[in-house]
Coordinates of C-alpha atoms and ligand atoms in Angstrom, one line a residue:
M12 CA 77.8 113.0 104.9
N13 CA 78.6 115.2 107.0
D14 CA 78.1 118.7 107.9
K15 CA 80.4 121.1 106.7
I16 CA 81.4 124.1 106.2
L17 CA 81.6 126.4 102.0
I18 CA 84.7 128.7 102.3
I19 CA 84.3 131.2 99.2
D20 CA 87.8 132.5 98.4
F21 CA 88.8 136.2 97.3
G22 CA 92.8 135.5 97.7
S23 CA 93.8 136.1 101.4
Q24 CA 97.2 134.5 101.7
V25 CA 95.4 132.5 105.4
T26 CA 91.9 131.5 103.1
Q27 CA 93.5 127.9 103.7
L28 CA 93.8 128.6 108.0
I29 CA 89.7 129.3 107.5
A30 CA 90.4 125.4 106.5
R31 CA 91.7 124.3 108.7
R32 CA 90.5 126.1 111.9
V33 CA 86.5 125.4 110.8
R34 CA 88.0 121.0 110.6
E35 CA 89.9 121.3 114.1
N36 CA 86.7 121.2 115.4
G37 CA 84.7 118.5 113.6
V38 CA 83.5 120.5 110.0
Y39 CA 84.5 119.3 107.0
S40 CA 85.1 122.7 105.3
E41 CA 86.0 122.7 101.2
I42 CA 87.4 126.3 99.4
H43 CA 86.3 127.4 96.1
P44 CA 86.6 130.6 94.5
Y45 CA 83.9 133.0 94.3
N46 CA 84.7 133.2 90.4
K47 CA 83.4 129.6 90.4
V48 CA 80.6 129.6 93.3
D49 CA 77.1 130.4 92.0
M50 CA 73.7 129.0 93.7
E51 CA 73.5 126.3 91.5
F52 CA 76.9 124.9 93.5
I53 CA 75.8 126.5 96.9
K54 CA 72.8 124.2 96.7
N55 CA 74.8 121.0 95.3
F56 CA 77.5 121.1 98.0
N57 CA 74.6 121.8 101.1
P58 CA 76.5 123.8 103.9
K59 CA 75.2 124.7 107.1
G60 CA 76.8 127.6 106.4
I61 CA 79.1 130.3 104.6
I62 CA 81.9 132.2 105.2
L63 CA 83.5 134.3 103.1
S64 CA 87.3 134.8 103.1
G65 CA 89.8 137.7 103.1
G66 CA 91.4 138.8 100.3
P67 CA 93.9 141.5 99.2
S68 CA 91.3 142.9 96.2
S69 CA 89.4 146.2 97.6
V70 CA 85.8 146.8 96.6
T71 CA 85.4 149.9 96.3
E72 CA 87.2 149.7 92.7
E73 CA 85.2 148.4 90.1
N74 CA 84.4 145.1 88.8
S75 CA 86.4 144.2 92.6
P76 CA 85.2 140.3 93.2
R77 CA 81.3 139.8 94.9
A78 CA 80.2 137.4 97.0
P79 CA 76.8 136.0 94.6
Q80 CA 74.4 137.9 95.9
E81 CA 70.9 135.3 96.6
I82 CA 74.0 134.3 99.2
F83 CA 71.9 137.2 101.2
S84 CA 69.2 136.4 101.2
Y85 CA 69.3 132.3 101.5
G86 CA 68.9 132.0 104.2
L87 CA 72.3 130.6 106.1
P88 CA 74.4 131.3 108.6
I89 CA 77.5 133.0 106.9
L90 CA 81.1 134.2 108.4
G91 CA 83.2 137.7 105.9
I92 CA 86.6 138.0 107.1
C93 CA 88.0 141.2 106.5
Y94 CA 87.0 141.8 102.4
G95 CA 84.1 139.3 103.1
Q96 CA 83.2 141.9 105.6
Q97 CA 83.8 144.3 103.2
T98 CA 81.7 142.2 100.3
T99 CA 79.2 142.2 103.4
M100 CA 78.2 144.9 103.7
T101 CA 78.4 146.6 99.3
Q102 CA 76.0 143.9 99.5
T103 CA 73.1 144.5 101.1
G104 CA 73.4 147.9 101.6
G105 CA 76.5 149.4 103.9
K106 CA 79.5 151.4 103.2
V107 CA 83.1 150.7 102.9
E108 CA 86.1 153.2 102.0
S109 CA 89.1 153.2 101.3
G110 CA 91.7 156.2 102.0
H111 CA 92.3 154.7 105.6
E112 CA 95.7 154.4 107.6
R113 CA 96.8 150.7 107.1
E114 CA 96.0 148.9 109.9
F115 CA 98.7 145.9 109.8
G116 CA 100.0 143.0 113.0
R117 CA 97.9 143.6 115.9
A118 CA 94.9 145.2 117.0
F119 CA 93.2 145.6 120.3
I120 CA 89.6 145.3 120.0
E121 CA 86.5 146.5 122.2
V122 CA 83.4 143.7 122.5
V123 CA 81.0 147.3 122.5
D124 CA 77.7 144.2 122.7
D125 CA 76.4 140.6 122.5
C126 CA 77.2 138.8 120.1
E127 CA 76.5 134.9 119.4
L128 CA 80.1 134.5 118.2
F129 CA 81.3 135.6 121.3
K130 CA 79.5 133.4 123.5
G131 CA 82.2 132.1 126.1
F132 CA 85.5 134.2 125.8
W133 CA 84.6 137.9 125.3
N134 CA 82.8 140.1 127.9
K135 CA 81.3 143.0 126.7
G136 CA 83.2 146.2 127.8
D137 CA 86.5 144.2 127.4
K138 CA 89.4 143.9 125.2
Y139 CA 91.0 141.7 123.4
Q140 CA 94.2 141.4 120.8
V141 CA 93.3 140.6 116.9
W142 CA 94.8 140.4 114.0
M143 CA 94.7 143.0 112.2
S144 CA 95.9 143.4 107.8
H145 CA 93.3 146.1 105.4
G146 CA 93.6 149.7 104.5
D147 CA 90.0 149.2 103.7
R148 CA 87.3 150.0 106.1
V149 CA 83.2 149.9 107.2
V150 CA 81.9 153.4 107.4
K151 CA 77.6 152.3 107.9
I152 CA 76.6 149.6 108.3
P153 CA 72.5 148.6 107.2
D154 CA 70.0 149.3 110.2
N155 CA 70.0 145.2 110.7
F156 CA 73.1 144.9 111.7
K157 CA 74.9 146.2 114.7
I158 CA 78.5 146.9 115.6
V159 CA 79.9 144.7 118.9
A160 CA 83.1 145.5 118.5
T161 CA 85.2 148.6 117.9
S162 CA 89.3 148.7 117.1
E163 CA 90.9 152.1 116.5
G164 CA 91.3 151.7 113.2
A165 CA 88.6 150.0 112.5
P166 CA 84.9 151.3 113.9
F167 CA 82.9 147.9 113.0
A168 CA 85.4 145.6 113.6
A169 CA 82.9 143.2 114.1
I170 CA 79.5 143.7 113.7
A171 CA 75.9 141.2 113.8
N172 CA 72.6 141.4 111.9
E173 CA 71.6 138.7 115.2
K174 CA 68.2 138.0 112.7
D175 CA 69.6 136.6 109.6
K176 CA 72.7 134.8 111.3
I177 CA 75.0 138.0 109.3
Y178 CA 78.7 138.3 110.7
G179 CA 81.3 140.1 110.3
V180 CA 85.1 140.8 111.1
Q181 CA 87.8 143.1 110.2
F182 CA 90.0 140.7 112.3
H183 CA 91.9 138.0 111.2
P184 CA 90.5 134.7 113.5
E185 CA 91.7 132.2 111.0
V186 CA 95.0 133.3 111.9
A187 CA 97.3 131.5 115.0
H188 CA 98.2 136.3 116.5
T189 CA 94.2 136.1 117.3
P190 CA 94.3 133.5 120.6
D191 CA 91.0 133.5 120.9
G192 CA 90.1 133.4 117.0
E193 CA 89.4 130.0 117.3
K194 CA 86.6 129.4 119.5
L195 CA 85.8 132.3 117.6
I196 CA 84.9 130.5 114.5
K197 CA 83.9 126.9 116.8
N198 CA 81.2 129.5 117.9
F199 CA 80.3 130.1 113.3
C200 CA 79.5 126.8 112.9
I201 CA 78.5 124.9 116.3
D202 CA 76.2 127.6 118.1
I203 CA 75.2 130.0 114.9
C204 CA 75.2 126.9 111.9
K205 CA 74.9 124.0 114.3
C206 CA 77.6 121.4 112.5
D207 CA 77.5 118.4 114.1
G208 CA 80.7 118.4 114.8
S209 CA 81.4 115.1 114.3
W210 CA 83.6 115.3 111.3
N211 CA 87.2 113.1 112.3
M212 CA 89.4 111.0 110.8
G213 CA 88.3 107.0 112.4
Q214 CA 85.1 108.1 110.4
F215 CA 86.4 109.8 107.6
K216 CA 88.6 106.1 106.9
E217 CA 85.7 104.1 107.0
I218 CA 83.9 106.5 104.1
K219 CA 87.6 105.6 101.6
I220 CA 87.4 102.1 102.7
K221 CA 83.9 102.1 101.0
E222 CA 84.4 104.9 98.5
I223 CA 88.3 103.2 97.1
R224 CA 86.0 100.0 97.0
E225 CA 83.1 101.2 95.0
Q226 CA 86.4 102.7 92.7
V227 CA 88.2 99.8 92.2
G228 CA 86.4 96.7 91.6
N229 CA 88.1 93.7 91.7
G230 CA 91.1 95.7 89.8
K231 CA 94.7 95.6 90.6
V232 CA 96.1 99.4 92.1
I233 CA 99.8 100.1 92.0
C234 CA 101.3 102.7 94.9
G235 CA 104.0 104.5 94.6
L236 CA 106.3 104.3 97.7
S237 CA 108.2 106.0 99.5
G238 CA 108.6 105.8 102.3
G239 CA 107.2 109.2 103.4
V240 CA 104.3 109.7 105.3
D241 CA 101.7 110.8 102.0
S242 CA 102.6 107.7 99.8
S243 CA 102.8 105.7 103.4
V244 CA 99.2 105.9 104.2
V245 CA 97.5 106.0 101.5
A246 CA 99.5 102.3 101.2
A247 CA 98.4 101.6 104.0
L248 CA 94.5 103.0 103.6
L249 CA 94.4 100.8 100.5
H250 CA 96.3 97.3 102.2
E251 CA 93.0 98.0 104.3
A252 CA 90.7 98.8 102.0
I253 CA 91.2 96.0 99.2
G254 CA 94.1 93.8 100.5
D255 CA 95.8 92.0 97.9
Q256 CA 94.9 93.9 94.5
L257 CA 97.8 96.1 95.6
V258 CA 101.6 96.0 95.1
C259 CA 103.3 99.0 96.3
V260 CA 107.0 100.2 94.1
F261 CA 109.4 101.1 96.1
V262 CA 112.4 102.5 93.7
D263 CA 115.8 103.6 95.6
H264 CA 117.4 105.3 94.1
G265 CA 120.5 105.2 96.1
M266 CA 119.7 108.9 97.8
M267 CA 118.0 107.7 100.6
R268 CA 119.6 108.7 104.2
S269 CA 121.4 105.1 105.8
G270 CA 118.3 102.5 106.6
E271 CA 115.3 103.8 105.1
A272 CA 115.1 101.4 101.8
E273 CA 115.2 98.7 104.9
Q274 CA 112.7 100.4 107.4
V275 CA 110.3 101.0 104.4
E276 CA 110.4 97.0 103.1
K277 CA 110.2 96.0 107.0
V278 CA 106.8 97.8 107.8
F279 CA 105.1 97.7 105.1
R280 CA 106.5 93.4 103.6
D281 CA 106.8 92.3 106.9
Q282 CA 104.5 94.0 109.6
F283 CA 102.0 95.2 107.2
K284 CA 101.9 92.1 105.3
I285 CA 101.8 94.6 101.7
N286 CA 102.5 92.9 98.3
L287 CA 106.1 95.2 97.9
I288 CA 108.5 95.6 94.9
S289 CA 111.3 97.1 96.0
K290 CA 113.9 97.4 93.3
N291 CA 117.2 98.3 94.1
S292 CA 118.7 101.5 91.5
E293 CA 121.3 102.1 92.9
K294 CA 124.1 101.9 90.5
L295 CA 121.5 102.7 87.7
F296 CA 121.5 105.8 89.2
L297 CA 124.8 106.8 90.1
D298 CA 125.9 106.1 86.2
A299 CA 123.2 108.4 85.1
L300 CA 124.6 111.3 86.3
D301 CA 128.4 110.5 86.5
G302 CA 130.0 114.1 86.9
E303 CA 127.0 116.3 86.9
T304 CA 127.4 118.9 89.6
D305 CA 124.6 121.1 87.9
P306 CA 121.9 121.2 90.9
E307 CA 118.4 121.7 88.2
T308 CA 120.1 118.6 85.6
K309 CA 120.9 116.8 88.4
R310 CA 117.3 117.4 89.3
K311 CA 115.7 116.6 85.8
I312 CA 118.1 113.2 86.0
I313 CA 116.8 111.7 89.1
G314 CA 113.0 112.5 88.1
K315 CA 113.4 111.4 84.8
L316 CA 114.7 107.5 84.9
F317 CA 112.7 107.7 88.6
I318 CA 110.1 107.4 86.0
D319 CA 110.7 105.4 84.0
V320 CA 112.5 102.6 86.8
F321 CA 108.8 103.3 88.2
D322 CA 107.1 102.5 84.8
A323 CA 109.2 99.7 83.9
E324 CA 108.3 97.7 87.5
A325 CA 104.4 98.6 87.8
K326 CA 104.3 96.7 83.5
K327 CA 105.7 93.9 86.1
V328 CA 102.3 94.0 87.3
E329 CA 99.8 91.9 85.0
G330 CA 96.2 94.2 84.9
A331 CA 97.3 96.7 87.2
E332 CA 93.7 99.5 86.0
F333 CA 94.4 102.4 89.2
L334 CA 97.4 104.0 89.9
A335 CA 97.4 105.8 93.5
Q336 CA 98.8 108.6 94.2
G337 CA 99.8 111.1 98.0
T338 CA 97.7 114.2 96.8
L339 CA 96.6 116.3 99.1
Y340 CA 94.2 119.1 99.5
P341 CA 97.0 121.8 98.6
D342 CA 98.0 120.5 96.0
V343 CA 94.3 120.8 94.6
I344 CA 92.9 123.6 95.9
E345 CA 92.5 126.8 92.9
S346 CA 93.5 129.0 94.1
V347 CA 92.5 132.7 93.2
S348 CA 95.5 134.8 91.4
F349 CA 95.7 138.1 90.9
C350 CA 99.2 138.9 89.7
G351 CA 98.8 136.6 86.2
G352 CA 101.8 135.4 84.8
P353 CA 103.9 132.3 85.4
S354 CA 105.8 132.6 88.6
V355 CA 109.3 132.4 89.1
T356 CA 111.1 128.3 89.1
I357 CA 113.1 127.9 91.7
K358 CA 113.4 124.5 92.0
S359 CA 111.6 122.3 89.7
H360 CA 110.2 120.0 92.3
H361 CA 110.7 116.0 91.7
N362 CA 107.5 114.2 91.8
V363 CA 105.7 111.3 90.1
G364 CA 103.2 113.4 88.5
G365 CA 104.1 113.3 84.6
L366 CA 102.7 109.1 85.2
P367 CA 99.2 109.0 85.5
E368 CA 99.4 110.1 81.1
R369 CA 101.6 108.3 80.6
M370 CA 101.3 105.4 82.1
K371 CA 97.6 105.4 81.2
L372 CA 96.3 104.2 83.6
K373 CA 93.3 105.6 86.3
L374 CA 94.0 107.4 90.1
V375 CA 93.1 106.6 92.9
E376 CA 93.6 109.5 95.0
P377 CA 92.1 108.9 98.5
L378 CA 94.7 111.8 100.6
R379 CA 92.4 114.5 98.9
E380 CA 90.7 116.3 100.9
L381 CA 93.2 116.6 103.2
F382 CA 95.9 118.7 104.5
K383 CA 99.4 117.6 105.8
D384 CA 99.0 117.3 109.4
E385 CA 95.4 115.8 109.2
V386 CA 97.0 112.2 107.1
R387 CA 99.1 112.1 110.1
A388 CA 96.1 111.2 112.4
L389 CA 94.6 109.5 109.4
G390 CA 97.7 107.7 109.3
Y391 CA 97.8 106.8 113.2
E392 CA 95.1 105.8 112.6
L393 CA 95.6 102.9 109.9
G394 CA 98.0 101.6 113.3
L395 CA 101.2 103.7 112.0
P396 CA 103.7 103.9 113.3
K397 CA 105.3 106.8 114.0
K398 CA 108.8 107.1 112.6
I399 CA 106.8 107.3 109.5
V400 CA 103.9 109.4 110.4
A401 CA 105.4 111.5 112.3
R402 CA 109.2 112.2 110.0
H403 CA 110.6 115.3 108.9
P404 CA 110.4 116.3 105.0
F405 CA 112.2 114.3 102.6
P406 CA 113.2 115.5 98.8
G407 CA 113.0 113.4 95.5
P408 CA 115.9 113.9 95.0
G409 CA 117.4 112.9 98.2
L410 CA 120.2 112.6 99.2
A411 CA 121.2 113.3 95.4
V412 CA 120.0 118.1 96.3
R413 CA 122.9 118.0 99.7
V414 CA 126.4 117.1 97.5
P415 CA 126.2 120.2 96.6
G416 CA 129.1 121.7 94.0
Q417 CA 130.6 118.4 93.2
P418 CA 130.1 115.0 91.6
L419 CA 127.4 112.4 93.3
T420 CA 130.3 108.9 93.8
K421 CA 129.5 106.2 96.2
E422 CA 132.1 107.0 98.6
R423 CA 131.0 110.3 99.3
L424 CA 127.3 109.7 99.9
D425 CA 128.1 106.8 102.2
I426 CA 130.4 109.6 104.2
L427 CA 127.1 112.1 104.2
R428 CA 124.4 109.5 105.1
K429 CA 126.4 108.6 108.3
A430 CA 127.0 111.6 109.4
D431 CA 123.6 112.4 108.6
A432 CA 122.7 109.0 111.2
I433 CA 124.6 110.6 113.3
Y434 CA 123.0 113.7 113.8
L435 CA 118.8 113.0 113.2
E436 CA 120.2 110.0 116.2
E437 CA 121.8 113.0 118.6
I438 CA 118.7 115.2 117.7
E439 CA 115.9 112.1 118.6
K440 CA 118.1 112.1 121.9
A441 CA 117.5 115.3 123.3
G442 CA 113.9 115.3 122.4
L443 CA 114.5 118.0 119.5
Y444 CA 113.1 116.2 116.4
D445 CA 109.0 116.6 116.6
K446 CA 110.3 120.4 117.3
I447 CA 112.0 120.8 114.1
W448 CA 110.2 121.1 110.8
Q449 CA 113.4 119.6 109.0
A450 CA 117.0 118.5 110.2
F451 CA 119.7 117.2 108.0
A452 CA 123.3 117.2 107.2
V453 CA 125.1 118.4 103.7
L454 CA 128.7 117.7 102.1
L455 CA 130.5 120.3 101.3
P456 CA 132.0 121.0 97.8
V457 CA 135.4 121.1 100.0
R458 CA 138.2 119.5 102.1
T459 CA 139.8 121.4 104.5
V460 CA 143.2 121.1 106.8
G461 CA 142.0 119.4 110.2
V462 CA 144.9 118.3 112.3
M463 CA 144.6 114.7 114.7
G464 CA 146.3 113.7 116.8
D465 CA 149.4 114.0 116.3
S466 CA 148.4 113.9 112.5
R467 CA 147.0 116.5 109.7
S468 CA 143.3 115.3 107.7
Y469 CA 142.7 117.0 104.4
D470 CA 139.1 116.1 104.7
Y471 CA 135.1 117.6 104.5
A472 CA 133.2 119.7 105.2
L473 CA 130.3 118.8 106.5
S474 CA 127.1 121.7 107.0
L475 CA 124.5 120.5 109.5
R476 CA 120.6 122.2 109.0
A477 CA 117.8 122.3 110.7
V478 CA 114.8 124.5 110.1
T479 CA 111.5 125.5 112.0
S480 CA 108.6 126.0 109.3
T481 CA 105.3 126.0 109.0
D482 CA 104.9 124.7 105.4
G483 CA 108.1 124.8 103.9
M484 CA 108.0 128.1 102.0
T485 CA 108.7 130.5 104.8
A486 CA 111.7 129.1 107.5
D487 CA 114.2 129.9 110.5
F488 CA 117.4 127.9 111.8
Y489 CA 116.6 125.9 114.5
P490 CA 118.0 127.6 117.8
F491 CA 120.7 124.3 118.9
D492 CA 122.7 125.7 122.2
M493 CA 125.9 125.3 121.8
A494 CA 126.6 122.3 124.2
F495 CA 124.0 120.3 121.7
L496 CA 126.2 121.5 118.5
S497 CA 128.9 120.5 119.8
K498 CA 128.3 116.8 120.7
V499 CA 127.0 116.6 116.8
S500 CA 130.4 117.9 115.9
N501 CA 132.9 115.6 117.8
R502 CA 130.7 112.1 117.2
I503 CA 130.2 113.3 113.5
I504 CA 134.2 114.2 112.6
N505 CA 136.0 110.9 115.4
E506 CA 133.6 108.3 114.1
V507 CA 133.1 109.6 110.1
K508 CA 135.9 108.7 107.7
G509 CA 137.0 111.4 105.0
I510 CA 135.2 114.8 106.9
N511 CA 137.4 117.1 109.5
R512 CA 135.4 119.8 110.1
V513 CA 131.6 120.4 110.8
N514 CA 129.4 123.7 110.4
Y515 CA 126.0 125.0 111.2
D516 CA 124.1 126.8 108.3
I517 CA 121.9 129.4 110.6
T518 CA 120.7 130.5 107.5
S519 CA 116.2 131.3 107.1
K520 CA 113.9 131.5 103.8
P521 CA 114.1 133.5 102.3
P522 CA 116.3 134.2 101.1
G523 CA 117.6 131.0 101.6
T524 CA 116.0 127.7 100.1
I525 CA 115.7 124.2 102.8
E526 CA 117.8 122.2 100.8
W527 CA 120.9 123.9 99.6
E528 CA 120.4 123.0 95.8
Ligands
XMP611 P1 112.9 124.4 99.0 O1 114.5 123.7 99.7 O2 113.0 124.0 98.6 O3 112.1 123.4 99.5 O4 113.6 125.2 100.8 C1 111.0 123.1 100.7 C2 110.0 121.9 100.6 O5 110.7 121.0 100.0 C3 111.5 120.0 99.2 N1 111.6 119.4 98.9 C4 111.3 118.7 97.6 N2 110.1 117.8 97.6 N3 110.6 117.0 95.6 C5 110.5 117.9 97.1 O6 108.9 116.1 97.6 C6 111.8 117.4 95.4 O7 112.1 117.5 95.0 C7 111.8 118.9 97.1 N4 113.1 119.5 96.9 C8 113.0 119.8 98.0 C9 112.5 120.5 100.3 O8 112.7 119.0 101.0 C10 111.8 121.1 101.9 O9 111.0 120.4 102.7

């Protein structure tokens, strides 16, 4: 088993980034909430070091979160970040105070002493940029600690007890705005914790294949294939592990993009030789959606029908015992909630979460430990084409949420499909596809007057959308140049009958969402 780092989460918005930075150094890491971690857990998990995350609480408040007290004398290296530093101080004899000015955003620290954490990139006497986000700050450290960096807002910006290998930083090394943060995390994991840094996707693949074989035995596994990255990687991995014991089911609800269904069949049936049931249910879905324009109702109709169709197809696979799903690590991490109460539903996302109970199948979830970029790396490792591995996200209800405010008909979907394909083709040609998180066209529920040749036209307007994002939670529109937009607009209006006007959507998220519905 690989060397591991345990990340104890105190509820910071950026805890996941710590895990990613650790893993980028070839060290496996897991995040666990502070209130679920005790010494028994730590001994079983057997990490080579512990990182304490930031968090929204103040250690000066009664009943604020703490790390298990024993970790400070257990002998493992510890790195406390922001709140993690403050609780380390509170629990080892230092002192933290609130009420100072908040320090938020870019700041500069001055390195005042040598430290293992900084070895090779930060030198004594020099100043470096970091990212801070804190109200409280450490005001006194125990005798066995020394100050190794200071900043204007945080006199104890970095502290170290090199004998016991306990470190604390007030700034956030895990975010990109601390340009040398990655190196600091690397020094902690590799030099200080002595992790061997050998975790990689090739090795992960071999371990998972063995685990899948053990879990499944001679059983049959069904896998819902959507053509998206996650389900494609699950299918390719399972196929490598258990060959013909895997049956994939692809339900074409008629709201896929141009050529998508054909591509799934070509890659998985023809190239990978995977048993694939491909069910074209376009008519069934369009009939069920007939006349419907409400976004949530459309989503619910599609979600429910999808499960019905999938279930019916899967039942034809005799003796199936398992269902494979592309659940990823961000869906699994238990979050530390401080606000309580349910959050507002903006959109009911369609996925196949309800399937396992209904189908009485046991779950196979080989991607549960991976972040999205790791899933992509695994996809390449499995020989999947870039077209699938690097593709933009596509929502479960497909083009249905890109024809807002008007009933879905095959004619409208076909118009949208053609325009969308031209837009994506031009993005690919311009070499912009990988710079964009998601790009697509939306068919607007309005006809406008135009003049084409000497005739009057009265056709649909179309909106183009392209956003940059790192996680889909926030997004900004992509700043295409005008020549590019003009070319796309000309091509669409000339080549797609039914569209005579093209707009570009410049809304960020928030306040907009990425999809229009
Ligand atoms: P919004 O529109 O909420 O979308 O800003 C954020 C991301 O989620 C995708 N999306 C979905 N994905 N099922 C999915 O699997 C859905 O029902 C769904 N709705 C939106 C959207 O494309 C974007 O990447």
